[in-house]
mmCIF file of C-alpha atoms in Angstrom:
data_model
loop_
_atom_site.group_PDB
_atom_site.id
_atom_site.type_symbol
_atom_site.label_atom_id
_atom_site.label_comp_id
_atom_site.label_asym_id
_atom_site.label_seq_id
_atom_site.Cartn_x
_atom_site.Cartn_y
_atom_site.Cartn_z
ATOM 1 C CA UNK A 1 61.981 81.171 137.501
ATOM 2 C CA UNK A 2 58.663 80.692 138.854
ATOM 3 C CA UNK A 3 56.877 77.681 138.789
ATOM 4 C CA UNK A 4 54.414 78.368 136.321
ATOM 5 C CA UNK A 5 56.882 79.806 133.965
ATOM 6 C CA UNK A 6 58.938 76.901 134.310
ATOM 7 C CA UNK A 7 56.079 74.086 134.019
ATOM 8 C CA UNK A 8 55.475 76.560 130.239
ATOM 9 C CA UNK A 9 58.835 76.165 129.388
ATOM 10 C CA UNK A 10 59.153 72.335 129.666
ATOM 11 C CA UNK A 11 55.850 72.057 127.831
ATOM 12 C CA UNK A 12 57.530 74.078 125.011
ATOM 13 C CA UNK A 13 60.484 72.181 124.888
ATOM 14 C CA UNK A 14 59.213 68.905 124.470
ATOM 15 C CA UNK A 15 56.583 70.316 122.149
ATOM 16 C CA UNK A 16 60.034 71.172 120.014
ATOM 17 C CA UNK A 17 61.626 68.097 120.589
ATOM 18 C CA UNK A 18 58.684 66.078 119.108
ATOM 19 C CA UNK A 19 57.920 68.197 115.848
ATOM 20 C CA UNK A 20 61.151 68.269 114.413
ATOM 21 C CA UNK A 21 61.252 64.619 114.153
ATOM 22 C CA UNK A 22 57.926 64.434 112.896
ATOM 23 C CA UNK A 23 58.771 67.249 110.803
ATOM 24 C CA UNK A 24 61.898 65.523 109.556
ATOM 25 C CA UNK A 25 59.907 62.728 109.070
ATOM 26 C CA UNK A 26 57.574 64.114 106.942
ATOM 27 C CA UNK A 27 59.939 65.441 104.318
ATOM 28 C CA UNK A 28 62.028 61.855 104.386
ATOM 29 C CA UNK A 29 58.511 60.549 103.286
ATOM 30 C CA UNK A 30 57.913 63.117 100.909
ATOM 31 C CA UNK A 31 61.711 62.732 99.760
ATOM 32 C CA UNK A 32 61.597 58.926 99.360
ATOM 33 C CA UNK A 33 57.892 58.705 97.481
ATOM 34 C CA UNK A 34 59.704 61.134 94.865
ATOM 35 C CA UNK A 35 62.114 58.634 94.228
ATOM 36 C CA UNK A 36 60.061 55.592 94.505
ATOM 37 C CA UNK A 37 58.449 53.607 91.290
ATOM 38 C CA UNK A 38 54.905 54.231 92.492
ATOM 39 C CA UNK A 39 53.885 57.527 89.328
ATOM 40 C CA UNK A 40 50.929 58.455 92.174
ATOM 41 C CA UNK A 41 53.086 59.143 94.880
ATOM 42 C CA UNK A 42 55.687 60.344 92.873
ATOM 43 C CA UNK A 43 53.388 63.050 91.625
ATOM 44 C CA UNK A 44 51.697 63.718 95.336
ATOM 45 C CA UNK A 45 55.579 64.165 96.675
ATOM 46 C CA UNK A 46 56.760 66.194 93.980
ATOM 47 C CA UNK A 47 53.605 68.187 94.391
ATOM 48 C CA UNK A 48 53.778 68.775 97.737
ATOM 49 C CA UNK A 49 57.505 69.442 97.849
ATOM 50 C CA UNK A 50 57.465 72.577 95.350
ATOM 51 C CA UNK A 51 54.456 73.840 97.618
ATOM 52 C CA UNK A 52 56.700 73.282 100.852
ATOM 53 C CA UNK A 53 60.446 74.171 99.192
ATOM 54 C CA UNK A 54 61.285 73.292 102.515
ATOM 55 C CA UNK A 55 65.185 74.120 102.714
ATOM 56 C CA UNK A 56 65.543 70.553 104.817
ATOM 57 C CA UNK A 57 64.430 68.846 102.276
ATOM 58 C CA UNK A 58 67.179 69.954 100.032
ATOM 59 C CA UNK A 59 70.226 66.991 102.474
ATOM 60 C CA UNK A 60 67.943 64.736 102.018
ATOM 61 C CA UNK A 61 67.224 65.141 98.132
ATOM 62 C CA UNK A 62 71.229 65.252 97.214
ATOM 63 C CA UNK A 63 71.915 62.904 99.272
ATOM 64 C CA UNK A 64 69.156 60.567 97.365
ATOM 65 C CA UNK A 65 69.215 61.640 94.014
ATOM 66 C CA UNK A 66 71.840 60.131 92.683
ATOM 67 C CA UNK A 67 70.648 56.531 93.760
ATOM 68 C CA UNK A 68 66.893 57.336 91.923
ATOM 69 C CA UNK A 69 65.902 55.921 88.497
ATOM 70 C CA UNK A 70 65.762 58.404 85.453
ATOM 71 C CA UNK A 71 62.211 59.849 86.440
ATOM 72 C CA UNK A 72 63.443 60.537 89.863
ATOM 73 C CA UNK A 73 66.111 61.874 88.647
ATOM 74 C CA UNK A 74 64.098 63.872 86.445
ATOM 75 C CA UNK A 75 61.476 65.108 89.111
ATOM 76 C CA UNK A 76 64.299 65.555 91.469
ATOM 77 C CA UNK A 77 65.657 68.803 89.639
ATOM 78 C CA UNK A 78 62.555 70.145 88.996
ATOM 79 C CA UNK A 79 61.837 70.153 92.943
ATOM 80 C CA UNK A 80 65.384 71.701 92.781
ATOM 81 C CA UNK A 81 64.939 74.200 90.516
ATOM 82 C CA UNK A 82 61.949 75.971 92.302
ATOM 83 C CA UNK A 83 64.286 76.978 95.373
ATOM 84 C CA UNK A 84 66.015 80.432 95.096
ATOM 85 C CA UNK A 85 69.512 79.543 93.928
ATOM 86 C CA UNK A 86 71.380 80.785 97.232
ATOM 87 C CA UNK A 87 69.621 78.172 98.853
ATOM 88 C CA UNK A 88 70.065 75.429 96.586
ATOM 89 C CA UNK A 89 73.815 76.074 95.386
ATOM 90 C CA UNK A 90 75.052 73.834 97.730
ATOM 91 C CA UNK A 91 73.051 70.834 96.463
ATOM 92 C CA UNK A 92 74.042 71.949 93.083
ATOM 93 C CA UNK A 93 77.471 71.680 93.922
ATOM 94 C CA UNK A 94 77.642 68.536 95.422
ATOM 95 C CA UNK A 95 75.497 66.913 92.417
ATOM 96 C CA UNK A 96 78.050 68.313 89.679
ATOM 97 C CA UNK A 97 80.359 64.658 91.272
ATOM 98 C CA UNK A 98 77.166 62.623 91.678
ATOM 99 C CA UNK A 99 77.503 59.440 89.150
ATOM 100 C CA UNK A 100 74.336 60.038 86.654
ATOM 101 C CA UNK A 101 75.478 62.239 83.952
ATOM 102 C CA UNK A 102 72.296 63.836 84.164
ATOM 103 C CA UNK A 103 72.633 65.696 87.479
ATOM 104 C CA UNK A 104 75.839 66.657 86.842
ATOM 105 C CA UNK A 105 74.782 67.729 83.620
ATOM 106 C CA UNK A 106 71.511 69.921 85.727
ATOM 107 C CA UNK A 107 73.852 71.435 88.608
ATOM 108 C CA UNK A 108 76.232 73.046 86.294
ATOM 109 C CA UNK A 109 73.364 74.244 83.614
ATOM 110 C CA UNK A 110 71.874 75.891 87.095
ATOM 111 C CA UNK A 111 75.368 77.212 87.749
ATOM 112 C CA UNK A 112 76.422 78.165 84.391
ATOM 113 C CA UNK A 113 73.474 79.927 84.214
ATOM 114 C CA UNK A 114 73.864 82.226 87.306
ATOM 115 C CA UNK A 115 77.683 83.087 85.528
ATOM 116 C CA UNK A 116 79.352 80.553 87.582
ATOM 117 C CA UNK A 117 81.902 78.951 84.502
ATOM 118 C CA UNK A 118 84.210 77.014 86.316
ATOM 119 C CA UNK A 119 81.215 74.383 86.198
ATOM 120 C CA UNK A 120 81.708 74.400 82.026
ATOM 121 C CA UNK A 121 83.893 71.429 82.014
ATOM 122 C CA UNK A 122 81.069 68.970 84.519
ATOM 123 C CA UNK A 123 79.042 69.813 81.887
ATOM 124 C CA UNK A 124 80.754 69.042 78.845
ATOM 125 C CA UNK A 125 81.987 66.222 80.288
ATOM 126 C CA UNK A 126 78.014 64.847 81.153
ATOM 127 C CA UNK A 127 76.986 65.940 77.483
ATOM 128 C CA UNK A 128 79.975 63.432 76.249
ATOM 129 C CA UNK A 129 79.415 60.686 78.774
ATOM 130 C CA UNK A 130 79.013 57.496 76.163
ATOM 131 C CA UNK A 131 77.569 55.378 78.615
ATOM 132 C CA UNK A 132 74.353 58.084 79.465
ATOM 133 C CA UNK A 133 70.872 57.245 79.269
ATOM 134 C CA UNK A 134 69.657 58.160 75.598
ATOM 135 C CA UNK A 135 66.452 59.675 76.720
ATOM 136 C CA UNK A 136 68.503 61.660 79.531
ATOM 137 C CA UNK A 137 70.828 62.834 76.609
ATOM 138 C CA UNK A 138 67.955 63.983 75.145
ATOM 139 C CA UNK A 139 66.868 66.292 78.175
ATOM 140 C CA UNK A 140 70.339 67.659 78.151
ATOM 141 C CA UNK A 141 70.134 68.626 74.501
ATOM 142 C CA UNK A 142 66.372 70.157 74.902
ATOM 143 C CA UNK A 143 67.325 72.204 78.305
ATOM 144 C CA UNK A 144 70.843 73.487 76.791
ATOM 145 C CA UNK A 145 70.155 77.497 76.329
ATOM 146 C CA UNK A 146 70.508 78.468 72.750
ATOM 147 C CA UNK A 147 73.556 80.958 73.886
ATOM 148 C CA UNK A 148 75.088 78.110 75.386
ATOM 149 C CA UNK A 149 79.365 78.683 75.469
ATOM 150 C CA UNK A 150 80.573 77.472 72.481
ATOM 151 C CA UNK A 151 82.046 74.054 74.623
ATOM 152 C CA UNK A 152 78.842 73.431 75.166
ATOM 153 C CA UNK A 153 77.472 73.394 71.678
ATOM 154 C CA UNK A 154 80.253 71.174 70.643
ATOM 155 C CA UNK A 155 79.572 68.542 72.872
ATOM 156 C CA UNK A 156 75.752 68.670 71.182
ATOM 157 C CA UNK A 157 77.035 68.598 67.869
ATOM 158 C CA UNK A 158 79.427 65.575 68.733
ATOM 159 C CA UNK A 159 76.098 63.503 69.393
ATOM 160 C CA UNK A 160 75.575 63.829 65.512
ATOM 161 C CA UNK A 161 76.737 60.053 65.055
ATOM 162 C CA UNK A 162 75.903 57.117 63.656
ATOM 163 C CA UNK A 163 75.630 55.318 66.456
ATOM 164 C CA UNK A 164 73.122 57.414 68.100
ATOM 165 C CA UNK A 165 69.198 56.996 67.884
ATOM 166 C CA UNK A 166 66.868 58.983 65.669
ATOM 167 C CA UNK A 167 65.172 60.484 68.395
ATOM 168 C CA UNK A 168 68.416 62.048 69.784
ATOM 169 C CA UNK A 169 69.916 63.078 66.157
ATOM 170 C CA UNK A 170 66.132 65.021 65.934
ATOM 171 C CA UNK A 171 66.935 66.461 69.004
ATOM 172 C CA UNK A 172 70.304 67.654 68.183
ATOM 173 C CA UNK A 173 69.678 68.840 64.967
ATOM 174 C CA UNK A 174 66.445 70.738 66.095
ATOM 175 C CA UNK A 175 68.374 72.960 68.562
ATOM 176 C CA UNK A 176 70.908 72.906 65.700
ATOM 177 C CA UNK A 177 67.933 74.621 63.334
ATOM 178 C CA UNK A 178 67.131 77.126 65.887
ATOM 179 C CA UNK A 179 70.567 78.704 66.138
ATOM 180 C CA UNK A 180 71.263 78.137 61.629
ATOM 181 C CA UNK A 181 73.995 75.985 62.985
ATOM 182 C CA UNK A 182 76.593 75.743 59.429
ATOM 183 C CA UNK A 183 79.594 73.299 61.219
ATOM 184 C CA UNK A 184 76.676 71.132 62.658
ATOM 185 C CA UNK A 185 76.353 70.421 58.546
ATOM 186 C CA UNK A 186 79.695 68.704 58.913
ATOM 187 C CA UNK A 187 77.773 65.915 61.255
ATOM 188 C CA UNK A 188 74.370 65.840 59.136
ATOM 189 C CA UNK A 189 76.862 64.786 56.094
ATOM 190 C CA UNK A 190 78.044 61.959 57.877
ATOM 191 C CA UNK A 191 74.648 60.702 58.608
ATOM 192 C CA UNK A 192 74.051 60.506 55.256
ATOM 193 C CA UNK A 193 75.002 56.622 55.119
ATOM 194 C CA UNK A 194 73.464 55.926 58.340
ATOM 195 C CA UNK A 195 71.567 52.170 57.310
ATOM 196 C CA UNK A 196 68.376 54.094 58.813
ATOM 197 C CA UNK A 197 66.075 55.816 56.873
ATOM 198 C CA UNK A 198 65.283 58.297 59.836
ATOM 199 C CA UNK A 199 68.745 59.168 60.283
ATOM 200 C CA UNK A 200 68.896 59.567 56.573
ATOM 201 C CA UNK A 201 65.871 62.021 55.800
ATOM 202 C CA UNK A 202 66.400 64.125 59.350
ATOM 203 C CA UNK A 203 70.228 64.927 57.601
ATOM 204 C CA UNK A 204 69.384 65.257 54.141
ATOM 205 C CA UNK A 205 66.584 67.455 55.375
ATOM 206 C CA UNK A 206 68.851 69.785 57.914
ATOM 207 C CA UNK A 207 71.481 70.109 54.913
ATOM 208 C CA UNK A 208 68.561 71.026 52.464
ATOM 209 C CA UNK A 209 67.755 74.164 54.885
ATOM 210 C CA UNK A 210 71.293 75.095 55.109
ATOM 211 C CA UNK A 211 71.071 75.487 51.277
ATOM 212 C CA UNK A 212 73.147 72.264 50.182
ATOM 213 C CA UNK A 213 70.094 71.571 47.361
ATOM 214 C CA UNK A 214 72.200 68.299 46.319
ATOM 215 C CA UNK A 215 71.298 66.547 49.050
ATOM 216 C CA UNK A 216 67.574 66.344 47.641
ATOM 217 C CA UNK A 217 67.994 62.694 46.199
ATOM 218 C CA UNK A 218 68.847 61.324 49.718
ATOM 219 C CA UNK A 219 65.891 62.823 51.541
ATOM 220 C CA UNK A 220 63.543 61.711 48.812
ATOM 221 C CA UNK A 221 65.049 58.381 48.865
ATOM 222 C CA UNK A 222 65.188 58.138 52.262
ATOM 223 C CA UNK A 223 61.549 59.268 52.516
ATOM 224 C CA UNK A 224 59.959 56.598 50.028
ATOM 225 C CA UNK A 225 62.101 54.053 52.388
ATOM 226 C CA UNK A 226 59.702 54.658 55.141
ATOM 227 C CA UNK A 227 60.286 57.242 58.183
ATOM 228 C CA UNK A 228 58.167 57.431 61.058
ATOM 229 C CA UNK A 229 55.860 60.423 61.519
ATOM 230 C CA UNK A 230 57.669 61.970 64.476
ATOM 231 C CA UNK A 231 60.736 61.836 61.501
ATOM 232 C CA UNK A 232 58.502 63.431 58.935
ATOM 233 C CA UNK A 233 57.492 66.357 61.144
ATOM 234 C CA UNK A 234 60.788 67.238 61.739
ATOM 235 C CA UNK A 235 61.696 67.418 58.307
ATOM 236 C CA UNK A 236 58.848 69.501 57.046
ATOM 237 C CA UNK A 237 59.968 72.032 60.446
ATOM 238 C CA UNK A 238 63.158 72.178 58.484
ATOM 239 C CA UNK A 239 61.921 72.229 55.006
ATOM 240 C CA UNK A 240 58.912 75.250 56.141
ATOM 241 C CA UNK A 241 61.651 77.818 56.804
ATOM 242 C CA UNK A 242 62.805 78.155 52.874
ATOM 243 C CA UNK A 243 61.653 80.755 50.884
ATOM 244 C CA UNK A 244 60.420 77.317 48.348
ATOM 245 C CA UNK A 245 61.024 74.395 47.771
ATOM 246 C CA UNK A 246 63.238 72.696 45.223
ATOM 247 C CA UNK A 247 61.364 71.543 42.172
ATOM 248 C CA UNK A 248 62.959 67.631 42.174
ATOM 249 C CA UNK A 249 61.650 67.400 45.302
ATOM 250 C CA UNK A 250 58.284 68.142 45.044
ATOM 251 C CA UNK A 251 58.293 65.932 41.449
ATOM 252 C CA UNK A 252 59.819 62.948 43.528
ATOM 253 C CA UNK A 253 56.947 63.565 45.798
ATOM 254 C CA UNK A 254 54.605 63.654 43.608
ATOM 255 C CA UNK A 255 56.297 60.441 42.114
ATOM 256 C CA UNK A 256 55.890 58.767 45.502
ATOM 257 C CA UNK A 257 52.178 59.573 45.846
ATOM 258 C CA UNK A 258 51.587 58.093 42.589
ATOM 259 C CA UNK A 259 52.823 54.680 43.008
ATOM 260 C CA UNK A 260 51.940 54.433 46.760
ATOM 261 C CA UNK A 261 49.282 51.859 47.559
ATOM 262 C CA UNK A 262 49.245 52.151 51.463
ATOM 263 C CA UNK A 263 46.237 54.796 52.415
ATOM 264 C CA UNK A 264 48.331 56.352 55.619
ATOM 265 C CA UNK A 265 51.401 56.954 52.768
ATOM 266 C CA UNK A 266 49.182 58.423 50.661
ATOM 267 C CA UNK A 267 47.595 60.651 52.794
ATOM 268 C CA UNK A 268 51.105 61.713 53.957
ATOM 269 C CA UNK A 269 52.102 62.465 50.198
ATOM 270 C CA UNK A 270 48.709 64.073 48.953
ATOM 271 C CA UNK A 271 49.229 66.661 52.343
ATOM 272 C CA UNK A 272 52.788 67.537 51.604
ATOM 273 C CA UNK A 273 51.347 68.100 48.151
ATOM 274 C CA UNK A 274 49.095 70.493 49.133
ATOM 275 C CA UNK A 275 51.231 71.820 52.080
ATOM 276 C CA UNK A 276 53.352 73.299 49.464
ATOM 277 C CA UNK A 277 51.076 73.945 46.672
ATOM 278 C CA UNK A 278 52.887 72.035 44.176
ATOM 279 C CA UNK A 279 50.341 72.481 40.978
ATOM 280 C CA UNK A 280 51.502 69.496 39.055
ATOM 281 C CA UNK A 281 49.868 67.520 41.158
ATOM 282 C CA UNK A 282 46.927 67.767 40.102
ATOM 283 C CA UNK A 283 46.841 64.989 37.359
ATOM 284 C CA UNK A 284 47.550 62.829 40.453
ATOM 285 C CA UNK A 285 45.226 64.448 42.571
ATOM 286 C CA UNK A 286 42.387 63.996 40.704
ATOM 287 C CA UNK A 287 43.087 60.340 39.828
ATOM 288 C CA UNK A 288 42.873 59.677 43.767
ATOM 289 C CA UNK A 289 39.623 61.724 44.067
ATOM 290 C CA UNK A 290 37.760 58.287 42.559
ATOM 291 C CA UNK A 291 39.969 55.833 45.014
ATOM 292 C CA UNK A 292 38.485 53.484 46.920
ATOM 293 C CA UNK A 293 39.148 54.754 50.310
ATOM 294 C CA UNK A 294 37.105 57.708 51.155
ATOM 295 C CA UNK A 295 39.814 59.622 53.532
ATOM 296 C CA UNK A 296 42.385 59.472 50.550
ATOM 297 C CA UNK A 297 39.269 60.285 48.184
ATOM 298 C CA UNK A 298 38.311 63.392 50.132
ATOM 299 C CA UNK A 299 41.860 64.572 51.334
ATOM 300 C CA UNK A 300 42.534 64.690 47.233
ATOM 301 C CA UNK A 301 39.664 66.569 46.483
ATOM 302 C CA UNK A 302 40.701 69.624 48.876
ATOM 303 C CA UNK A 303 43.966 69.540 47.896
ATOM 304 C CA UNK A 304 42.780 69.754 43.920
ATOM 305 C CA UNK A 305 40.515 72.183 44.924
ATOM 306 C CA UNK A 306 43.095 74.120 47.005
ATOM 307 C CA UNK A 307 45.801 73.663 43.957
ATOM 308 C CA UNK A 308 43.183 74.937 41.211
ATOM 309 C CA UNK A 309 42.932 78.474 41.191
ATOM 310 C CA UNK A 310 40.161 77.763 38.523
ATOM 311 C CA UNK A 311 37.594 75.460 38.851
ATOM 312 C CA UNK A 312 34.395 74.831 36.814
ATOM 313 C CA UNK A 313 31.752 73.015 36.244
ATOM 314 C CA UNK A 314 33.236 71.498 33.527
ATOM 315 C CA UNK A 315 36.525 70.744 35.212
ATOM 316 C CA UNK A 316 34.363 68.777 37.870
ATOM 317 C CA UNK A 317 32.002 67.141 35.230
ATOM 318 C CA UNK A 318 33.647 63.864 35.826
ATOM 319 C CA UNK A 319 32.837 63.892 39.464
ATOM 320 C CA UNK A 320 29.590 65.882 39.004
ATOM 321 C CA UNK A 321 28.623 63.087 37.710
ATOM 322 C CA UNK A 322 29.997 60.238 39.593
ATOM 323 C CA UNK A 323 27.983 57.030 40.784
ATOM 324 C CA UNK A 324 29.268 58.191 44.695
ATOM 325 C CA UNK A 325 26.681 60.893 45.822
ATOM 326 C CA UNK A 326 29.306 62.261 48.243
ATOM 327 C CA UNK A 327 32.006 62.946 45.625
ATOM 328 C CA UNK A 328 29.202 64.180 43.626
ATOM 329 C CA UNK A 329 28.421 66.588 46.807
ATOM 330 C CA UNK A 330 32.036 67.380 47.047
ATOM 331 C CA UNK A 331 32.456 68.655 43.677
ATOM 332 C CA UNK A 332 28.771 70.454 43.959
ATOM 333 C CA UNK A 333 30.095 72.417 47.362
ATOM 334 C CA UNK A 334 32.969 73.547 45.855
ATOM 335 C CA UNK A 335 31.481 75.001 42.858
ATOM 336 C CA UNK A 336 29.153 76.589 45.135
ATOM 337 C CA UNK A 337 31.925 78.355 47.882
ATOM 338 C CA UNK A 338 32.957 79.876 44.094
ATOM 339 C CA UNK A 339 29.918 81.157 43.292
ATOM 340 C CA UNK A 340 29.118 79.022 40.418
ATOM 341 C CA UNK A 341 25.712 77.412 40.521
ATOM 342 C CA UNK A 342 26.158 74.676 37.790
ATOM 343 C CA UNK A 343 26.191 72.211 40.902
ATOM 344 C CA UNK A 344 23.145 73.246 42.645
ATOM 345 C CA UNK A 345 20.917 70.668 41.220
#
């Protein structure tokens, strides 16, 4: 080799030999910000690493992933999940015998999902690990496929407990909803005499969609105990999908918006009210038109007007001819959307 060729060749070498470190270096950096507790450089790595999908990362990220917190944890199989699965089956496999239920739960939902099923039982097993993370439960339950295998569905429906959180038993009984689930009714019955009123009302609720009307009394009691609002959506998700409602419940509703003092209840009740159309209301209703608080005022007012397929000026004398110019103004507008005049003046 001549000289020149050979002075090119040493040049290139060394060039080599100094990026691949740096190289390497740069993804361990990348690798180790994703699994740090800084949310800035988490995000910049994570970032940067679905831009790169750099197959050396992918050592370096099962090796660490199963020593990360939950949001690493979290952010790690998202990175994961952007490779093309050829690439990234041998990280999958070695996380379905990492420690955190979670990954093992995340390799075999990545291999289950390309048909290999001898990962089933890893993932079973994570679903039923009693010493998870609740919130990592949670993303098991939420990024379980709806044709799951019929093991798999089981081990959702055995979170139904007692013992569990109310943001879990939501979960469960959400993905439950979606597939008209009928043996995930055994579970809901059993929360029935959980001492939480969450619990209580997200069951009650689930069995009143599945057409088991008896359970009415629990869910109302178990609403005028107090449930949180993430709760109450839920249950009106459920309630939504039947063709109507039962009349007890909308009378106990109406019962609880009449005796509740608390403005935020009452705005609750007079919207479930109206969400449903329930016309004997409307004695209540229009009691709560002259309240105090001008929110509950005016959130009574469109639900009377929405609930009152006839409305007058003589209906809305009284509040024609209130002292408040804006209830006054309320009543006048409506009368006027209907075409009658008598509130112009």
């Amino acid at each position: 080799m001549s000289r020149p060729r050979l002075h090119l060749a040493s040049m290139l070498l060394a060039l080599a030999v100094v990026a691949a470190p740096a190289h390497a270096g740069e993804l361990g950096r990348l690798v180790e910000g994703l699994g740090g507790q800084d949310a800035k450089t988490r995000s910049q790595a994570y970032r940067t690493l679905i831009q790169k999908r750099d197959p050396r990362a992918l050592p370096l990220l099962r090796t660490a992933m199963p020593t990360w917190d939950r949001a690493g944890r979290y952010y790690g199989v998202l990175v994961l999940e952007t490779y093309p699965y050829d690439e990234v089956r041998r990280t999958w496999k070695r996380l379905l015998e990492a420690k955190p239920a979670y990954l093992r739960f995340s390799a075999a939902n990545a291999m289950l999902r390309r048909g290999e099923e001898d990962a089933l039982p890893v993932l079973v097993t994570a679903m039923r690990e009693p010493t998870a993370d609740t919130i990592e439960k949670i993303w098991m339950v939420t990024r379980l496929p709806t044709d799951a295998p019929p093991q798999a569905i089981d081990a959702a429906r055995s979170l139904l407990s007692r013992k569990q959180p109310p943001a879990l038993i939501s979960v469960v009984l959400r993905r439950m909803h979606v597939r008209r689930d009928q043996p995930a009714m055994i579970g809901a019955t059993r929360l029935l005499s959980s001492p939480r009123a969450d619990v209580r009302a997200l069951a009650a609720a689930y069995l009143l969609r599945m057409g088991d009307i008896k359970r009415t009394p629990v869910l109302l009691e178990a609403l005028g105990a107090g449930v949180t609002q993430g709760t109450f959506d839920v249950v009106q998700t459920f309630l939504d999908t039947l063709p109507r409602l039962p009349m007890p419940l909308l009378e106990g509703v109406t019962r609880l918006l009449e005796a509740e003092a608390k403005p935020y209840m009452q705005l609750r009740w007079i919207a479930f009210v109206r969400r449903y159309r329930h016309a004997k209301a409307r004695k209540v209703l229009h009691g709560l038109v002259f309240t105090e608080n001008q929110k509950v005022a005016r959130a009574a007012f469109d639900a009377l007007t929405d609930l009152t397929e006839t409305l007058t000026g003589e209906s809305l004398k009284p509040i024609l001819e209130d002292d408040d110019l804006d209830r006054r103004l309320w009543a006048a507008d409506a009368l006027r959307r209907r075409d009658d005049p008598t509130g112009l003046p």
